[in-house]
mmCIF file of C-alpha atoms in Angstrom:
data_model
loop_
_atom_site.group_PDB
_atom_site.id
_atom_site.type_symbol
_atom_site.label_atom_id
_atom_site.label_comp_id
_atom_site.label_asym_id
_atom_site.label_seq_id
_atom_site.Cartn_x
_atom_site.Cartn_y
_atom_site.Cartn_z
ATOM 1 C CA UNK A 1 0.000 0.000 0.000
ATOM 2 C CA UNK A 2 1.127 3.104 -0.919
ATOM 3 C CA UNK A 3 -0.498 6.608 0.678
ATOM 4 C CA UNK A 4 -1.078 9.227 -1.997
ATOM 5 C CA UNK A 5 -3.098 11.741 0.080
ATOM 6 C CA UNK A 6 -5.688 12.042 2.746
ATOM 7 C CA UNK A 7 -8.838 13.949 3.195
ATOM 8 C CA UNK A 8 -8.096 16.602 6.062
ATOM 9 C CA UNK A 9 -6.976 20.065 4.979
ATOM 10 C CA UNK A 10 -4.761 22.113 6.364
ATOM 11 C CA UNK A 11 -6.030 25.078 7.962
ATOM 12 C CA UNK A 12 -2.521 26.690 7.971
ATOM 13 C CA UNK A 13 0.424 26.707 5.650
ATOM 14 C CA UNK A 14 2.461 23.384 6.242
ATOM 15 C CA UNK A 15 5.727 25.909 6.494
ATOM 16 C CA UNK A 16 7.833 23.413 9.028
ATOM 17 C CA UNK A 17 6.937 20.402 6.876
ATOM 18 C CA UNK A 18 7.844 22.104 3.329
ATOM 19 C CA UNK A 19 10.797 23.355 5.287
ATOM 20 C CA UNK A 20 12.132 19.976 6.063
ATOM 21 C CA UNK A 21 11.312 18.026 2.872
ATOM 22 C CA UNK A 22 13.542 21.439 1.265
ATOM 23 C CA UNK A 23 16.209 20.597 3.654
ATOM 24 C CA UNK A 24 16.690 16.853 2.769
ATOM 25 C CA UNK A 25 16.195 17.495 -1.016
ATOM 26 C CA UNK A 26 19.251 20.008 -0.615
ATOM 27 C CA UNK A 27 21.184 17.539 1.188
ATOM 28 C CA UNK A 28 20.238 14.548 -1.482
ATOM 29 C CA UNK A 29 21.327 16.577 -4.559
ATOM 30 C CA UNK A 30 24.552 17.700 -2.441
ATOM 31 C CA UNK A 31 25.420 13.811 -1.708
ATOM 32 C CA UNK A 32 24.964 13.585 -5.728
ATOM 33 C CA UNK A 33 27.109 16.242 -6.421
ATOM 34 C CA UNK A 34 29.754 14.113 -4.554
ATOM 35 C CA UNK A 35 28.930 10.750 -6.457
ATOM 36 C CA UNK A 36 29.118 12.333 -9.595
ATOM 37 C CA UNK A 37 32.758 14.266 -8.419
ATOM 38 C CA UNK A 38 35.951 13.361 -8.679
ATOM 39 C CA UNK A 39 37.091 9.691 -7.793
ATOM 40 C CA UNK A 40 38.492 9.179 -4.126
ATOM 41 C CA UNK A 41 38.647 10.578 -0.669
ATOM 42 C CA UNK A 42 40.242 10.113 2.468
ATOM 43 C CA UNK A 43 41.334 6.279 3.315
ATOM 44 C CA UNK A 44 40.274 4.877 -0.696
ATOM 45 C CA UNK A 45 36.268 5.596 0.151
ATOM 46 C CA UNK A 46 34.788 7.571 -2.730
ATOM 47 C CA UNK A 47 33.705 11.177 -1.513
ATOM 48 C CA UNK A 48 29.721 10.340 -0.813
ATOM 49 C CA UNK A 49 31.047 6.738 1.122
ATOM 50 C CA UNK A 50 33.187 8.865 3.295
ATOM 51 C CA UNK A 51 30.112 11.726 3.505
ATOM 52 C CA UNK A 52 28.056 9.167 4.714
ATOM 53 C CA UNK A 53 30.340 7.764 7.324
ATOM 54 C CA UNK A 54 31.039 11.028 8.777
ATOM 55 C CA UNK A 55 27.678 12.580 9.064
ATOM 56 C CA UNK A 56 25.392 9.312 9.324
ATOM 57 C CA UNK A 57 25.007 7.826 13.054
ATOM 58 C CA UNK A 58 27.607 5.103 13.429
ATOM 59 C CA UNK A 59 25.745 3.645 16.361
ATOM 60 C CA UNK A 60 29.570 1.947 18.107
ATOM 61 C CA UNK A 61 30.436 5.851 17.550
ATOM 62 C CA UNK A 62 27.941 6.910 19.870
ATOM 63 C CA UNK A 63 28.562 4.317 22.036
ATOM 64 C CA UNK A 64 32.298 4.192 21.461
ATOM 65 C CA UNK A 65 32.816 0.559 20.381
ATOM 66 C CA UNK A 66 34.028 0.649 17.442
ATOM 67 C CA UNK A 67 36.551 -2.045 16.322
ATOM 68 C CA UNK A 68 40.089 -0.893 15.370
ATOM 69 C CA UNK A 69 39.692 -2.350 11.898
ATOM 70 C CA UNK A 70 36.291 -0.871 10.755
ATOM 71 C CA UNK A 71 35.686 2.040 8.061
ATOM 72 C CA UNK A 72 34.610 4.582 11.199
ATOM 73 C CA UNK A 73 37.912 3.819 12.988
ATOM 74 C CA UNK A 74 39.817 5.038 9.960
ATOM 75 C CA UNK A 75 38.457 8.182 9.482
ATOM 76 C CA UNK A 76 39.490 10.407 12.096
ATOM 77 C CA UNK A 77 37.722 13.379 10.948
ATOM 78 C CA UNK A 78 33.618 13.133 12.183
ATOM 79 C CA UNK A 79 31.825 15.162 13.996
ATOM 80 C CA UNK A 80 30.845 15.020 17.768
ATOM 81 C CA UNK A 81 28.831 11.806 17.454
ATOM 82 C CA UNK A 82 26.140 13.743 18.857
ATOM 83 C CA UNK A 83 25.784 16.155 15.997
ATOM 84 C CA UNK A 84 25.455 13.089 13.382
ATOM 85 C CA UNK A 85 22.187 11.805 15.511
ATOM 86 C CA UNK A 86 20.522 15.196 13.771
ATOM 87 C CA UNK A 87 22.788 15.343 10.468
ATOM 88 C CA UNK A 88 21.806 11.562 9.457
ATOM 89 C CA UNK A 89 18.294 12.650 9.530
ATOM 90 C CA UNK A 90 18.785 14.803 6.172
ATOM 91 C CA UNK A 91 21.243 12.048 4.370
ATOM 92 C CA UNK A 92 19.238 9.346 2.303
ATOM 93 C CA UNK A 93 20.447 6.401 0.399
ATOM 94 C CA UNK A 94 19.222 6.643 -3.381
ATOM 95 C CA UNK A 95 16.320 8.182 -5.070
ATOM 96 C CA UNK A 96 13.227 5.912 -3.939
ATOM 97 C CA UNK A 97 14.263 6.152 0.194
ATOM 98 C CA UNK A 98 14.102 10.511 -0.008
ATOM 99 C CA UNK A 99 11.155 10.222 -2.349
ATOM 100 C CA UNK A 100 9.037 7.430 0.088
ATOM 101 C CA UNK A 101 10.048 9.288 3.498
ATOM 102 C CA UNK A 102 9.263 12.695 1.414
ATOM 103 C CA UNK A 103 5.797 11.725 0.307
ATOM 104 C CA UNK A 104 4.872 10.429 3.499
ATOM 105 C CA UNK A 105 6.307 13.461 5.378
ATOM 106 C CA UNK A 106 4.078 15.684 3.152
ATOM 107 C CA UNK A 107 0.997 13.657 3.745
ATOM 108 C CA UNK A 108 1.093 13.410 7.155
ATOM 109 C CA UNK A 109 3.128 15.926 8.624
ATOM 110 C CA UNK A 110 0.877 18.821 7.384
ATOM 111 C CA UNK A 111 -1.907 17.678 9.570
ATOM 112 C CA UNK A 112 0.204 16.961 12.108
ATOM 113 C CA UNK A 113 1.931 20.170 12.167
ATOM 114 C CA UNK A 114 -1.853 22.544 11.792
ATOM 115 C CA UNK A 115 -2.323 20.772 15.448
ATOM 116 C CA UNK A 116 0.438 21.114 16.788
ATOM 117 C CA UNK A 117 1.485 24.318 15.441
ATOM 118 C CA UNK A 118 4.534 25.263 13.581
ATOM 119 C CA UNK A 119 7.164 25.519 16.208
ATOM 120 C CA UNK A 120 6.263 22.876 18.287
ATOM 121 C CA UNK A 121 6.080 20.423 14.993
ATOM 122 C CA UNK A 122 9.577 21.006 14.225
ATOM 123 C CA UNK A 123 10.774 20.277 18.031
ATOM 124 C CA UNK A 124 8.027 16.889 18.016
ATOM 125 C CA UNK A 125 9.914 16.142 14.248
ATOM 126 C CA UNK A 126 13.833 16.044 15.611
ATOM 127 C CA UNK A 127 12.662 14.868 18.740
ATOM 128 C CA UNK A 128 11.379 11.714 17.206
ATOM 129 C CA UNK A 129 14.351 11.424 14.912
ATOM 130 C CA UNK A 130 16.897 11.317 17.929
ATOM 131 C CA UNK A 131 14.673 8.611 19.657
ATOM 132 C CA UNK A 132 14.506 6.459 16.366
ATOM 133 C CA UNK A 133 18.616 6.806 16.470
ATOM 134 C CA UNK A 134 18.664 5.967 19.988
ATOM 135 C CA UNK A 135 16.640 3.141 19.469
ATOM 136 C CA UNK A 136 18.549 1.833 16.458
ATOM 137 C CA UNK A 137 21.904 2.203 18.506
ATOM 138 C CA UNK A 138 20.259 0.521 21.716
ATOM 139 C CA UNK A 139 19.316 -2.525 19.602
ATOM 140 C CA UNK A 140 22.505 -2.620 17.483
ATOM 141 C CA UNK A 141 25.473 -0.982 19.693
ATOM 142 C CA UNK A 142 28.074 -2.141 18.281
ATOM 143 C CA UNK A 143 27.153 -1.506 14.311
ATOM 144 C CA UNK A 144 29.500 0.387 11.961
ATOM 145 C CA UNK A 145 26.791 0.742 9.425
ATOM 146 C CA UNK A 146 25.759 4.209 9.171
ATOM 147 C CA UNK A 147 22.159 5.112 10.337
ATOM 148 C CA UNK A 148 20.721 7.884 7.709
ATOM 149 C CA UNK A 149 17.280 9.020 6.248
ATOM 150 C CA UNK A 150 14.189 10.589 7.822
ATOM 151 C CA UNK A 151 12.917 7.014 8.606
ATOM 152 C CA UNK A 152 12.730 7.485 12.211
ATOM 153 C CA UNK A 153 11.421 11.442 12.384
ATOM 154 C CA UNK A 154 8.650 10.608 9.609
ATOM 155 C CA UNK A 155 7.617 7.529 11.949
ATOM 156 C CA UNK A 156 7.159 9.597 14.953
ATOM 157 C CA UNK A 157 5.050 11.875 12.674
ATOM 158 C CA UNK A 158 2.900 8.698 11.572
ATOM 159 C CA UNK A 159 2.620 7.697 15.046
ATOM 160 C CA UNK A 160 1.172 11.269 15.822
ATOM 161 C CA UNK A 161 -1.028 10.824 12.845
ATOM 162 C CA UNK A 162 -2.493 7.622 14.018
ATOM 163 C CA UNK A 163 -3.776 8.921 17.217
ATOM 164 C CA UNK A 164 -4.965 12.519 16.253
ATOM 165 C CA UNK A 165 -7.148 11.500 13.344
ATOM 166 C CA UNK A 166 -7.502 7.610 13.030
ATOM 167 C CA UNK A 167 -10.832 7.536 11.039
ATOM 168 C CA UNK A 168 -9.666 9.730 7.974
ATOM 169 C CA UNK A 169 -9.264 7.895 5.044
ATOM 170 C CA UNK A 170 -6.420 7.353 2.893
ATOM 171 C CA UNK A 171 -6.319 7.483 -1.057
ATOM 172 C CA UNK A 172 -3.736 4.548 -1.272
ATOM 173 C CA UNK A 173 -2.208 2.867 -4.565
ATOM 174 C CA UNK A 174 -2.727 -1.240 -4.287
ATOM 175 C CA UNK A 175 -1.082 -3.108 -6.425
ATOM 176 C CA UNK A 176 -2.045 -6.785 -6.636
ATOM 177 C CA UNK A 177 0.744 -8.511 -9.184
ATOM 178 C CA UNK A 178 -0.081 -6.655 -12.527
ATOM 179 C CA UNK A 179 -3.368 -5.115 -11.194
ATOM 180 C CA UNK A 180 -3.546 -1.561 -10.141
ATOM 181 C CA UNK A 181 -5.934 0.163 -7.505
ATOM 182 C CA UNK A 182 -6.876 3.342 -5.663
ATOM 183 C CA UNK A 183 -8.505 2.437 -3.198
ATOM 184 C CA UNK A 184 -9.709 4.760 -0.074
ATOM 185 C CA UNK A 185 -8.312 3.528 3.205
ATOM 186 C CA UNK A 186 -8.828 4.079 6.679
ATOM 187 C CA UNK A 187 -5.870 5.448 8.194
ATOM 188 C CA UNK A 188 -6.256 2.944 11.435
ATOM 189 C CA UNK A 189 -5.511 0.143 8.615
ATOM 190 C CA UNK A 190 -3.119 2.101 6.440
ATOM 191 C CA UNK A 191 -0.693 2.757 9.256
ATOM 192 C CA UNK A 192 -1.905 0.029 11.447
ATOM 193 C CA UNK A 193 -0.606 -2.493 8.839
ATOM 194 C CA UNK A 194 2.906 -0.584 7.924
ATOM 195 C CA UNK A 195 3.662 -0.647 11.984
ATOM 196 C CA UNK A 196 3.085 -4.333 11.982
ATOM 197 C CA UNK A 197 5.465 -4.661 9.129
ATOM 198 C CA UNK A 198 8.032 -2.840 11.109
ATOM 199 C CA UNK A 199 7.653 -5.045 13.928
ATOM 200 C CA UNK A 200 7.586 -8.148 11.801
ATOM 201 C CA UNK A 201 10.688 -6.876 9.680
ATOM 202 C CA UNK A 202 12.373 -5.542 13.140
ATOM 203 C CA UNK A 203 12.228 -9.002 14.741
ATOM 204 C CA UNK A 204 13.223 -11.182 11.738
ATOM 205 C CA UNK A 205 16.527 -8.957 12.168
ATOM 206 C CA UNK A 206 16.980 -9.501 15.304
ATOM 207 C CA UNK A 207 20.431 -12.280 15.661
ATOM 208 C CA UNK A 208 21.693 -10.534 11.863
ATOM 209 C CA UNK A 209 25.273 -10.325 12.185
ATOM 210 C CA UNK A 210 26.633 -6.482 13.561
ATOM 211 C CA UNK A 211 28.153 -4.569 11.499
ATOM 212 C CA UNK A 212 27.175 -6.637 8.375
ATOM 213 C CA UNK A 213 25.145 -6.205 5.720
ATOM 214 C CA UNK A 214 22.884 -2.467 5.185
ATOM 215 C CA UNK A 215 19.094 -3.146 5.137
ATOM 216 C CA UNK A 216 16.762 -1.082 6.896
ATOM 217 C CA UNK A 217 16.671 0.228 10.313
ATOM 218 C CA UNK A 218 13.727 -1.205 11.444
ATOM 219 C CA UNK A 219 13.965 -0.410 15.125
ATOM 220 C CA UNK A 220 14.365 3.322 14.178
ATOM 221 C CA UNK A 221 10.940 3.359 12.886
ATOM 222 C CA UNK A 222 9.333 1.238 15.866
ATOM 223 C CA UNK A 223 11.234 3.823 18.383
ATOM 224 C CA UNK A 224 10.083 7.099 15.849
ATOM 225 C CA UNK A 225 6.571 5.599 15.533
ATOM 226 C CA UNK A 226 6.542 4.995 19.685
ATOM 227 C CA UNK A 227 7.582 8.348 20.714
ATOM 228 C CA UNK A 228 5.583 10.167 18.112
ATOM 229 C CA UNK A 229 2.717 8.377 20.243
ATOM 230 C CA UNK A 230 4.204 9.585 23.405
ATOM 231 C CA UNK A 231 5.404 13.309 22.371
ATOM 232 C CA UNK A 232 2.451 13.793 21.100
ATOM 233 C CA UNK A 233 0.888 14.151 24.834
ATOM 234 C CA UNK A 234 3.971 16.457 26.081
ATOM 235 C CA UNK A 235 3.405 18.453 22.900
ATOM 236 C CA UNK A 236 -0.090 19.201 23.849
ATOM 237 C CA UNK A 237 -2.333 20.185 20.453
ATOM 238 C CA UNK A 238 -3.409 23.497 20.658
ATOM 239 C CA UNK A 239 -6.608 22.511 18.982
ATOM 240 C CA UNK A 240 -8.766 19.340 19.055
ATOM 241 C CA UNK A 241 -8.347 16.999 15.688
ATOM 242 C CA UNK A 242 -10.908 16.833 13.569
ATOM 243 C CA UNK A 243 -11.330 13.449 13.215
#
């Protein structure tokens, strides 16, 4: 199922939410810029590899265990790891991971920013995001993969979502092998069913080996989705929801 648009308008101008999706467009066509540059960078890792690795969350960075023969160990020039738990939130992997956390962002987070107002939104957005890294890094401490993408922050946002208006309906694409619907959804079954897959997903990668393989981080999105649930209480809407 994919989510093309729900039926709640805005009642204010989705500035913070715009804002961000600008933000990690900028940042995807500057990691471009460095695939299509000049060859190599520091220790033989081409200039977006070694972008990546310094400004995605290395969770045995942030937890110093790192082992002295992995790619973070030989780069000597991060940042704090505490700055990467809000820089990896902007960095994406390819062209289909910004455009999916992008077109979710902009169908959910409008609504979610008109109740919560703009200023708190962005707080309840990169509040999210650093509780999907921290529970990525809880559940895989000693990983040298680096964390990035707005996976986690758009999860807290879906979370939100969920609870403030769980009987609007969702105009999602279905495909079913070569057949193609729209179909209205409820959004208590459109995100009900893509938190189960996260769960499902998160467990069946639970045992993989650390430090191996990419894949998804499906324990940022459970911890996003969770404390977009939570936040959403210490955020306090200014107005009741709709629906």
């Amino acid at each position: 199922m994919i989510p093309l648009k729900d039926d709640i308008p805005s009642q204010t101008p989705p500035v913070v939410t715009v804002t961000f999706i600008v933000l990690n467009a900028l940042a995807f066509l500057y990691q471009l810029s460095l695939e299509m540059g000049p060859g190599q960078s520091r220790q033989a890792l081409g200039a977006a590899e070694a972008f990546v690795y310094e400004f995605g969350l290395v969770p045995c960075r942030l937890t110093g265990s790192c082992p002295a023969a992995s790619v973070p160990a030989l780069i000597e020039d991060f940042p704090h790891p505490f700055v990467t738990i809000f820089t990896s939130m902007f960095l994406h992997g390819g062209l289909f991971h910004i455009a999916g956390n992008m077109l979710y962002l902009w169908i959910f987070g409008n609504n979610v920013e008109d109740t919560l107002g703009h200023g708190r939104f962005a707080v309840f957005y990169l509040a999210c995001g650093v509780a999907a890294a921290l529970g990525q890094t809880a559940v895989s401490p000693t990983s040298w993969i680096p964390m990035i993408g707005a996976s986690g922050a758009v999860s807290g946002v879906l979370g939100a979502y969920l609870l403030l208006f769980p009987r609007a309906t969702i105009l999602t694409l279905v495909t079913l092998g070569i057949f193609i619907r729209f179909v209205h959804v409820p959004a208590l079954v459109v995100l009900g069913f893509w938190i189960i897959v996260q769960f499902a997903n998160g467990v069946l990668t639970l045992g993989v080996a650390k430090g191996e393989g990419g894949g998804v981080a499906w324990f940022a999105h459970i911890a996003g989705f969770l404390a977009g649930m939570l936040l959403l209480f210490v955020f306090r809407p200014r107005r009741p929801a709709r629906r």
